[in-house]
């Protein structure tokens, strides 16, 4: 056999994992594979996108590999046929950028593939759009899915010729290559000869490609499963898309051997690579021009013109090169005027003068201007001012930006940085040039409006959001692969739950297997599990889908598609960059974070409710020393209060006896792993338990002014910076570099900083040993010190929510419930807290309730939209139909419904929740009327359509009366169960209500009583009667099972745990709906009580020992058979039937033979039997 010398080869048609659910090659692995084979260049051609273009370019170039920018692009060569599907498959070609013009056209085509089509249509460009953007590009005909191959396989040679001519016209003979692939497929062999003849006839060159989707042939099985996941089909499905093991990434030698008969096609790959001298590159930040209308130059000679020219002249000396003097002058004007207004409203901080503020402002303006950022500050200020002017709540600040006095003056932040000791250099360091980064919180309901304003302000083409990619994480990939492998759901679910779930730091499958013996055993014992894990591990970490980042917005100085490729958000239609957060900034676009903060919406809703009572609350002007607010905080009464709802936070608030704003700031900063250990020290020192030892709090006497606020504890990063300034002579800019170096823990940097710090400290009078000691202390705290600017800004939101809850609890709780209207668990918690505060929560009522929670006469009216399965549109229609005329009865209600918006399920849930009690108290009757009501509503709607009117001008319903079929009454337990299912908790009563005085006989406590005794320390064990709402089980670290039981009594919901032994003994009793007597043992954690179940028994069983008889009153004998069905034998009670005769004048008592259970629950079921007048339990 002749051994051929390998010729050069370059991969020009390659898919990475950015070909979503299609490519299984991560870019890093792709680059490594090419470098391992010493390939000189490599193209990336993902399907209809450039998602990975910049990442690939940087990683390839960084590895000494020439990156070629490219894309596999779908093209609609012919007009769509009538009735064609929106997501029809179109042939694709491969485009490679030769030069900057070509790369610009790639960006444009990648964007047009999404924006030239309707939302929901598959991405593609027209042949005309392709021709318009063909300059600077090389085109390959696309292989198997290309325009030539698909036409030839269909026997349509003329169509193939027409498409070839279109491509040849667009790209020319030297810019178009006929692509030949050999993956061993019969379809490839069928057309290869014709492709070669077409190329020769039309003077075109052949090019050989491999089109890899995965790294090695042994990865084929995993990739095949990935394709099945993408299509939602099974691996065993013969009708789905399949590739071959030969779609792996081949070496140069393998390609030389495969195409030994077409050496020119191999050589063409090298020639193309040599012609492609362009790649995606990073850029320095490109700021858009602010371009405010106020910056237009007034006519010369006018007073306005003279004033503006003077202002500009005053700023010119501070203007750095390349900064428009008008932007610098405008920044100065707005900042100075803004500071004047701020000081007029709030005055300087204690002990300071206006001059102190003016000096700081001048310093900041100078730094901002020299660093070329006036436009950035003006842009942010502009959209924040617009939001505030349009009544959209904006957060007081977030991140280090709250440390800027210019930001405060421009209304970007609402916290005086001088008053709270916040540092500008923590935000913008003159010693380290980097982009400022304001993170802005907006009300969730107004955020989109602000983004739309920015689009209008700078032009839609110049504003976009940022893409983000979901990945196949351990749990998700197990479920996906298990499904396509047809494994039983229960088996996959069981395996998946053995993988720890930690969204903040996701566990990999390898880590999960290493740490879970049961997974190891399953892999060893079951081949199907071993196969599942093998495939899942290969797919783990691949990109699964694209979505829009929750916060990031970019503003360009030109249309975005000239800088980055664009994608269209399928939900909003918004422009979204195809580069993610990391790479879009490296492409030169400046990111602005528009975050949605629900708490701001709660604050807004609460103040709007207060306005209805004529009470105006201006949140930014609240006094921060309200005693009632701190009283609530000290008691840990913080359900619904921003950031401090958790048990640990409440405990800390109680322990530190929070009574000043600085305590809230410190708690926000300290309540994290690491710093949390300092909370007890903070509390001891604050409360005087360490009195007389104050001198030892401070490492040096010079540090007392810096650390006094936190009682000698280094809590904030700003304190680290201040210490370096005071002890070692650092500028604050250099001190910020020190802080960063300490946080990174890079030895070389730390050593250099230690030398400088010690030298400076010695020069300032410290001995060397003390200097080293303090440096070590700073290094320890710098590692987890918190940004005080962020802590202070968020502490202000905490205070505002606490203030409203303390002073206006009804409106605050109603607003909080409205914002959590879809979160049943949170609603239950808020409702319970409202009750604890003495606030009545009225049940839902179609004649009184609104869409959201409302306040009336000091009570909260339950929102109709909070009922499960109802839907906001249906509720809005009901409230609109009600208007000012309450519904009279079920018929009137039905006639005024819109049957297009209100369906059967809506009515059933309204009935179950008790929302129709006002017009029909018998819920069983109302439930039976649901279908007749729907028919009546439909008839009324049809009558309205044809114009039938009654004599009073209303719609004449086709069906005048509501005919309700026979129905079985609901026992109280059934009624409450349905209510719980519809609302998420009990509103009109509780299952334990039926037990009445019996609970006292059983000597049980309510949950609230038990908690009080536990907190008081008088008891840690007690008996509580409760209904089981839910039970969950999980494994402990030791492998034992732990039960977590959710329970309820009339005083609220609570959780209790039960250990493995008790769980196996009582599992059958701990079922949802069961009423039990529980023996609990409890301890406190802050204000929270943690309970453990020791024993339990059915409440009816306990009740039967105390109730010995039951008397059932009947009007006649008809209910007797129904009564007998509901009575249970094997009890200890006697039962008598009392027949009421002669209109109540006479009674006949009949004692039943045998003994029966005589419990409140059975009595409740008997009361629901038609014909039963009363049931007495003795």
PDB file of C-alpha atoms in Angstrom, residues 333-516:
ATOM      1  CA  UNK A 333     -23.658  72.217  35.551  1.00  0.00           C
ATOM      2  CA  UNK A 334     -26.018  69.393  36.531  1.00  0.00           C
ATOM      3  CA  UNK A 335     -23.850  68.228  39.429  1.00  0.00           C
ATOM      4  CA  UNK A 336     -23.436  71.694  40.929  1.00  0.00           C
ATOM      5  CA  UNK A 337     -27.111  72.558  40.589  1.00  0.00           C
ATOM      6  CA  UNK A 338     -28.084  69.123  41.900  1.00  0.00           C
ATOM      7  CA  UNK A 339     -25.845  69.465  44.950  1.00  0.00           C
ATOM      8  CA  UNK A 340     -27.365  72.860  45.713  1.00  0.00           C
ATOM      9  CA  UNK A 341     -30.828  71.301  45.719  1.00  0.00           C
ATOM     10  CA  UNK A 342     -29.726  68.295  47.785  1.00  0.00           C
ATOM     11  CA  UNK A 343     -28.180  70.531  50.448  1.00  0.00           C
ATOM     12  CA  UNK A 344     -31.280  72.739  50.456  1.00  0.00           C
ATOM     13  CA  UNK A 345     -33.404  69.659  51.227  1.00  0.00           C
ATOM     14  CA  UNK A 346     -31.130  67.772  53.621  1.00  0.00           C
ATOM     15  CA  UNK A 347     -28.323  70.081  54.702  1.00  0.00           C
ATOM     16  CA  UNK A 348     -24.708  69.006  55.265  1.00  0.00           C
ATOM     17  CA  UNK A 349     -23.806  66.137  57.569  1.00  0.00           C
ATOM     18  CA  UNK A 350     -23.215  67.001  61.212  1.00  0.00           C
ATOM     19  CA  UNK A 351     -19.930  68.839  61.727  1.00  0.00           C
ATOM     20  CA  UNK A 352     -19.438  69.611  58.030  1.00  0.00           C
ATOM     21  CA  UNK A 353     -20.075  72.651  55.860  1.00  0.00           C
ATOM     22  CA  UNK A 354     -21.231  73.251  52.318  1.00  0.00           C
ATOM     23  CA  UNK A 355     -17.597  73.923  51.390  1.00  0.00           C
ATOM     24  CA  UNK A 356     -16.697  70.336  52.357  1.00  0.00           C
ATOM     25  CA  UNK A 357     -19.319  69.115  49.911  1.00  0.00           C
ATOM     26  CA  UNK A 358     -18.221  71.528  47.156  1.00  0.00           C
ATOM     27  CA  UNK A 359     -14.582  70.440  47.528  1.00  0.00           C
ATOM     28  CA  UNK A 360     -15.508  66.775  47.276  1.00  0.00           C
ATOM     29  CA  UNK A 361     -17.726  67.485  44.262  1.00  0.00           C
ATOM     30  CA  UNK A 362     -14.921  69.355  42.496  1.00  0.00           C
ATOM     31  CA  UNK A 363     -12.514  66.469  43.111  1.00  0.00           C
ATOM     32  CA  UNK A 364     -14.961  63.889  41.749  1.00  0.00           C
ATOM     33  CA  UNK A 365     -15.806  65.970  38.659  1.00  0.00           C
ATOM     34  CA  UNK A 366     -12.100  66.344  37.926  1.00  0.00           C
ATOM     35  CA  UNK A 367     -11.506  62.602  38.195  1.00  0.00           C
ATOM     36  CA  UNK A 368     -14.571  61.739  36.106  1.00  0.00           C
ATOM     37  CA  UNK A 369     -13.559  64.197  33.404  1.00  0.00           C
ATOM     38  CA  UNK A 370      -9.924  63.116  33.286  1.00  0.00           C
ATOM     39  CA  UNK A 371     -11.051  59.479  33.013  1.00  0.00           C
ATOM     40  CA  UNK A 372     -13.363  60.458  30.103  1.00  0.00           C
ATOM     41  CA  UNK A 373     -16.610  59.416  31.768  1.00  0.00           C
ATOM     42  CA  UNK A 374     -18.825  62.557  31.868  1.00  0.00           C
ATOM     43  CA  UNK A 375     -21.104  61.103  29.201  1.00  0.00           C
ATOM     44  CA  UNK A 376     -21.579  57.880  31.168  1.00  0.00           C
ATOM     45  CA  UNK A 377     -22.749  59.754  34.275  1.00  0.00           C
ATOM     46  CA  UNK A 378     -25.059  61.967  32.206  1.00  0.00           C
ATOM     47  CA  UNK A 379     -26.621  58.999  30.417  1.00  0.00           C
ATOM     48  CA  UNK A 380     -27.363  57.175  33.677  1.00  0.00           C
ATOM     49  CA  UNK A 381     -28.667  60.306  35.334  1.00  0.00           C
ATOM     50  CA  UNK A 382     -30.904  61.035  32.348  1.00  0.00           C
ATOM     51  CA  UNK A 383     -32.814  57.749  32.358  1.00  0.00           C
ATOM     52  CA  UNK A 384     -33.067  57.702  36.155  1.00  0.00           C
ATOM     53  CA  UNK A 385     -34.496  61.229  36.183  1.00  0.00           C
ATOM     54  CA  UNK A 386     -36.925  60.199  33.451  1.00  0.00           C
ATOM     55  CA  UNK A 387     -38.038  57.204  35.522  1.00  0.00           C
ATOM     56  CA  UNK A 388     -38.608  59.349  38.612  1.00  0.00           C
ATOM     57  CA  UNK A 389     -40.464  61.985  36.609  1.00  0.00           C
ATOM     58  CA  UNK A 390     -42.745  59.243  35.270  1.00  0.00           C
ATOM     59  CA  UNK A 391     -43.464  57.834  38.726  1.00  0.00           C
ATOM     60  CA  UNK A 392     -41.347  54.695  38.306  1.00  0.00           C
ATOM     61  CA  UNK A 393     -39.659  53.838  41.625  1.00  0.00           C
ATOM     62  CA  UNK A 394     -35.853  53.707  41.510  1.00  0.00           C
ATOM     63  CA  UNK A 395     -33.662  52.181  44.203  1.00  0.00           C
ATOM     64  CA  UNK A 396     -31.514  54.476  46.379  1.00  0.00           C
ATOM     65  CA  UNK A 397     -28.372  52.837  45.035  1.00  0.00           C
ATOM     66  CA  UNK A 398     -26.646  49.531  44.529  1.00  0.00           C
ATOM     67  CA  UNK A 399     -23.008  48.554  44.611  1.00  0.00           C
ATOM     68  CA  UNK A 400     -20.147  50.977  45.014  1.00  0.00           C
ATOM     69  CA  UNK A 401     -21.855  53.753  43.016  1.00  0.00           C
ATOM     70  CA  UNK A 402     -23.517  55.013  46.208  1.00  0.00           C
ATOM     71  CA  UNK A 403     -20.069  56.298  47.215  1.00  0.00           C
ATOM     72  CA  UNK A 404     -20.139  59.068  44.609  1.00  0.00           C
ATOM     73  CA  UNK A 405     -21.239  62.576  45.552  1.00  0.00           C
ATOM     74  CA  UNK A 406     -21.677  63.404  41.861  1.00  0.00           C
ATOM     75  CA  UNK A 407     -24.073  60.456  41.592  1.00  0.00           C
ATOM     76  CA  UNK A 408     -26.047  61.748  44.596  1.00  0.00           C
ATOM     77  CA  UNK A 409     -26.144  65.230  43.095  1.00  0.00           C
ATOM     78  CA  UNK A 410     -27.367  63.870  39.730  1.00  0.00           C
ATOM     79  CA  UNK A 411     -30.159  61.864  41.485  1.00  0.00           C
ATOM     80  CA  UNK A 412     -28.538  58.576  40.436  1.00  0.00           C
ATOM     81  CA  UNK A 413     -28.396  57.595  44.107  1.00  0.00           C
ATOM     82  CA  UNK A 414     -30.369  58.715  47.142  1.00  0.00           C
ATOM     83  CA  UNK A 415     -27.786  58.307  49.885  1.00  0.00           C
ATOM     84  CA  UNK A 416     -25.489  61.129  50.997  1.00  0.00           C
ATOM     85  CA  UNK A 417     -22.054  59.459  50.737  1.00  0.00           C
ATOM     86  CA  UNK A 418     -20.377  61.990  53.015  1.00  0.00           C
ATOM     87  CA  UNK A 419     -22.939  61.516  55.786  1.00  0.00           C
ATOM     88  CA  UNK A 420     -22.366  57.755  55.782  1.00  0.00           C
ATOM     89  CA  UNK A 421     -18.620  57.715  55.155  1.00  0.00           C
ATOM     90  CA  UNK A 422     -18.766  56.197  51.669  1.00  0.00           C
ATOM     91  CA  UNK A 423     -15.734  56.442  49.401  1.00  0.00           C
ATOM     92  CA  UNK A 424     -15.711  57.606  45.783  1.00  0.00           C
ATOM     93  CA  UNK A 425     -12.500  55.688  45.061  1.00  0.00           C
ATOM     94  CA  UNK A 426     -14.256  52.401  45.831  1.00  0.00           C
ATOM     95  CA  UNK A 427     -16.401  53.183  42.788  1.00  0.00           C
ATOM     96  CA  UNK A 428     -14.044  55.022  40.435  1.00  0.00           C
ATOM     97  CA  UNK A 429     -10.350  54.710  41.144  1.00  0.00           C
ATOM     98  CA  UNK A 430      -8.142  57.354  39.497  1.00  0.00           C
ATOM     99  CA  UNK A 431      -5.186  54.990  39.956  1.00  0.00           C
ATOM    100  CA  UNK A 432      -6.829  52.208  37.946  1.00  0.00           C
ATOM    101  CA  UNK A 433      -8.680  53.054  34.749  1.00  0.00           C
ATOM    102  CA  UNK A 434     -11.788  50.894  34.414  1.00  0.00           C
ATOM    103  CA  UNK A 435     -15.358  51.569  33.436  1.00  0.00           C
ATOM    104  CA  UNK A 436     -17.687  52.822  36.135  1.00  0.00           C
ATOM    105  CA  UNK A 437     -20.569  50.437  36.653  1.00  0.00           C
ATOM    106  CA  UNK A 438     -23.842  51.667  38.090  1.00  0.00           C
ATOM    107  CA  UNK A 439     -26.295  48.874  38.911  1.00  0.00           C
ATOM    108  CA  UNK A 440     -29.750  50.433  39.040  1.00  0.00           C
ATOM    109  CA  UNK A 441     -32.797  48.894  40.695  1.00  0.00           C
ATOM    110  CA  UNK A 442     -36.179  49.727  39.187  1.00  0.00           C
ATOM    111  CA  UNK A 443     -39.697  48.744  40.143  1.00  0.00           C
ATOM    112  CA  UNK A 444     -40.370  45.464  38.333  1.00  0.00           C
ATOM    113  CA  UNK A 445     -43.505  46.908  36.754  1.00  0.00           C
ATOM    114  CA  UNK A 446     -41.679  49.953  35.343  1.00  0.00           C
ATOM    115  CA  UNK A 447     -38.326  48.542  34.261  1.00  0.00           C
ATOM    116  CA  UNK A 448     -39.417  47.784  30.695  1.00  0.00           C
ATOM    117  CA  UNK A 449     -40.750  51.338  30.314  1.00  0.00           C
ATOM    118  CA  UNK A 450     -37.333  52.751  31.198  1.00  0.00           C
ATOM    119  CA  UNK A 451     -35.639  50.485  28.661  1.00  0.00           C
ATOM    120  CA  UNK A 452     -38.146  51.622  26.025  1.00  0.00           C
ATOM    121  CA  UNK A 453     -37.344  55.231  26.884  1.00  0.00           C
ATOM    122  CA  UNK A 454     -33.640  54.572  26.377  1.00  0.00           C
ATOM    123  CA  UNK A 455     -34.457  53.023  23.001  1.00  0.00           C
ATOM    124  CA  UNK A 456     -36.386  56.110  21.981  1.00  0.00           C
ATOM    125  CA  UNK A 457     -33.707  58.414  23.369  1.00  0.00           C
ATOM    126  CA  UNK A 458     -30.762  56.848  21.534  1.00  0.00           C
ATOM    127  CA  UNK A 459     -32.535  54.990  18.738  1.00  0.00           C
ATOM    128  CA  UNK A 460     -33.799  51.415  18.729  1.00  0.00           C
ATOM    129  CA  UNK A 461     -30.908  50.246  16.579  1.00  0.00           C
ATOM    130  CA  UNK A 462     -28.389  51.443  19.173  1.00  0.00           C
ATOM    131  CA  UNK A 463     -29.924  49.853  22.284  1.00  0.00           C
ATOM    132  CA  UNK A 464     -30.152  46.188  23.152  1.00  0.00           C
ATOM    133  CA  UNK A 465     -30.213  43.679  25.942  1.00  0.00           C
ATOM    134  CA  UNK A 466     -27.657  40.934  26.475  1.00  0.00           C
ATOM    135  CA  UNK A 467     -27.938  37.247  25.743  1.00  0.00           C
ATOM    136  CA  UNK A 468     -27.355  34.539  28.314  1.00  0.00           C
ATOM    137  CA  UNK A 469     -27.086  30.802  27.799  1.00  0.00           C
ATOM    138  CA  UNK A 470     -28.690  28.062  29.835  1.00  0.00           C
ATOM    139  CA  UNK A 471     -26.502  24.990  30.233  1.00  0.00           C
ATOM    140  CA  UNK A 472     -27.094  21.306  30.728  1.00  0.00           C
ATOM    141  CA  UNK A 473     -26.436  20.998  34.463  1.00  0.00           C
ATOM    142  CA  UNK A 474     -26.165  17.703  36.340  1.00  0.00           C
ATOM    143  CA  UNK A 475     -29.804  17.225  37.331  1.00  0.00           C
ATOM    144  CA  UNK A 476     -31.224  18.544  34.080  1.00  0.00           C
ATOM    145  CA  UNK A 477     -28.998  16.469  31.840  1.00  0.00           C
ATOM    146  CA  UNK A 478     -29.879  13.303  33.779  1.00  0.00           C
ATOM    147  CA  UNK A 479     -33.582  13.949  33.252  1.00  0.00           C
ATOM    148  CA  UNK A 480     -33.110  14.813  29.560  1.00  0.00           C
ATOM    149  CA  UNK A 481     -30.964  11.784  28.777  1.00  0.00           C
ATOM    150  CA  UNK A 482     -33.058   9.415  30.882  1.00  0.00           C
ATOM    151  CA  UNK A 483     -36.140  10.488  28.958  1.00  0.00           C
ATOM    152  CA  UNK A 484     -34.649   9.893  25.487  1.00  0.00           C
ATOM    153  CA  UNK A 485     -33.232   6.539  26.639  1.00  0.00           C
ATOM    154  CA  UNK A 486     -36.780   5.520  27.688  1.00  0.00           C
ATOM    155  CA  UNK A 487     -35.796   4.838  31.293  1.00  0.00           C
ATOM    156  CA  UNK A 488     -38.680   4.742  33.814  1.00  0.00           C
ATOM    157  CA  UNK A 489     -39.448   8.199  35.164  1.00  0.00           C
ATOM    158  CA  UNK A 490     -39.370   7.001  38.762  1.00  0.00           C
ATOM    159  CA  UNK A 491     -35.901   5.499  38.345  1.00  0.00           C
ATOM    160  CA  UNK A 492     -34.486   8.672  36.767  1.00  0.00           C
ATOM    161  CA  UNK A 493     -36.201  10.849  39.361  1.00  0.00           C
ATOM    162  CA  UNK A 494     -34.693   8.795  42.162  1.00  0.00           C
ATOM    163  CA  UNK A 495     -31.201   9.065  40.663  1.00  0.00           C
ATOM    164  CA  UNK A 496     -31.610  12.784  40.013  1.00  0.00           C
ATOM    165  CA  UNK A 497     -32.569  13.473  43.609  1.00  0.00           C
ATOM    166  CA  UNK A 498     -29.309  11.884  44.753  1.00  0.00           C
ATOM    167  CA  UNK A 499     -27.475  14.793  43.064  1.00  0.00           C
ATOM    168  CA  UNK A 500     -27.225  17.720  45.518  1.00  0.00           C
ATOM    169  CA  UNK A 501     -28.972  20.868  44.345  1.00  0.00           C
ATOM    170  CA  UNK A 502     -26.998  24.066  44.882  1.00  0.00           C
ATOM    171  CA  UNK A 503     -27.884  26.771  42.325  1.00  0.00           C
ATOM    172  CA  UNK A 504     -25.177  29.107  43.637  1.00  0.00           C
ATOM    173  CA  UNK A 505     -22.449  26.502  43.126  1.00  0.00           C
ATOM    174  CA  UNK A 506     -23.797  23.677  40.952  1.00  0.00           C
ATOM    175  CA  UNK A 507     -22.490  20.191  41.708  1.00  0.00           C
ATOM    176  CA  UNK A 508     -21.109  18.272  38.725  1.00  0.00           C
ATOM    177  CA  UNK A 509     -22.047  14.660  38.033  1.00  0.00           C
ATOM    178  CA  UNK A 510     -18.485  13.561  38.806  1.00  0.00           C
ATOM    179  CA  UNK A 511     -18.655  15.279  42.204  1.00  0.00           C
ATOM    180  CA  UNK A 512     -22.099  13.823  42.898  1.00  0.00           C
ATOM    181  CA  UNK A 513     -20.978  10.292  42.054  1.00  0.00           C
ATOM    182  CA  UNK A 514     -17.857  10.644  44.184  1.00  0.00           C
ATOM    183  CA  UNK A 515     -19.887  11.795  47.173  1.00  0.00           C
ATOM    184  CA  UNK A 516     -22.890   9.461  46.896  1.00  0.00           C
TER     185      UNK A 516
END
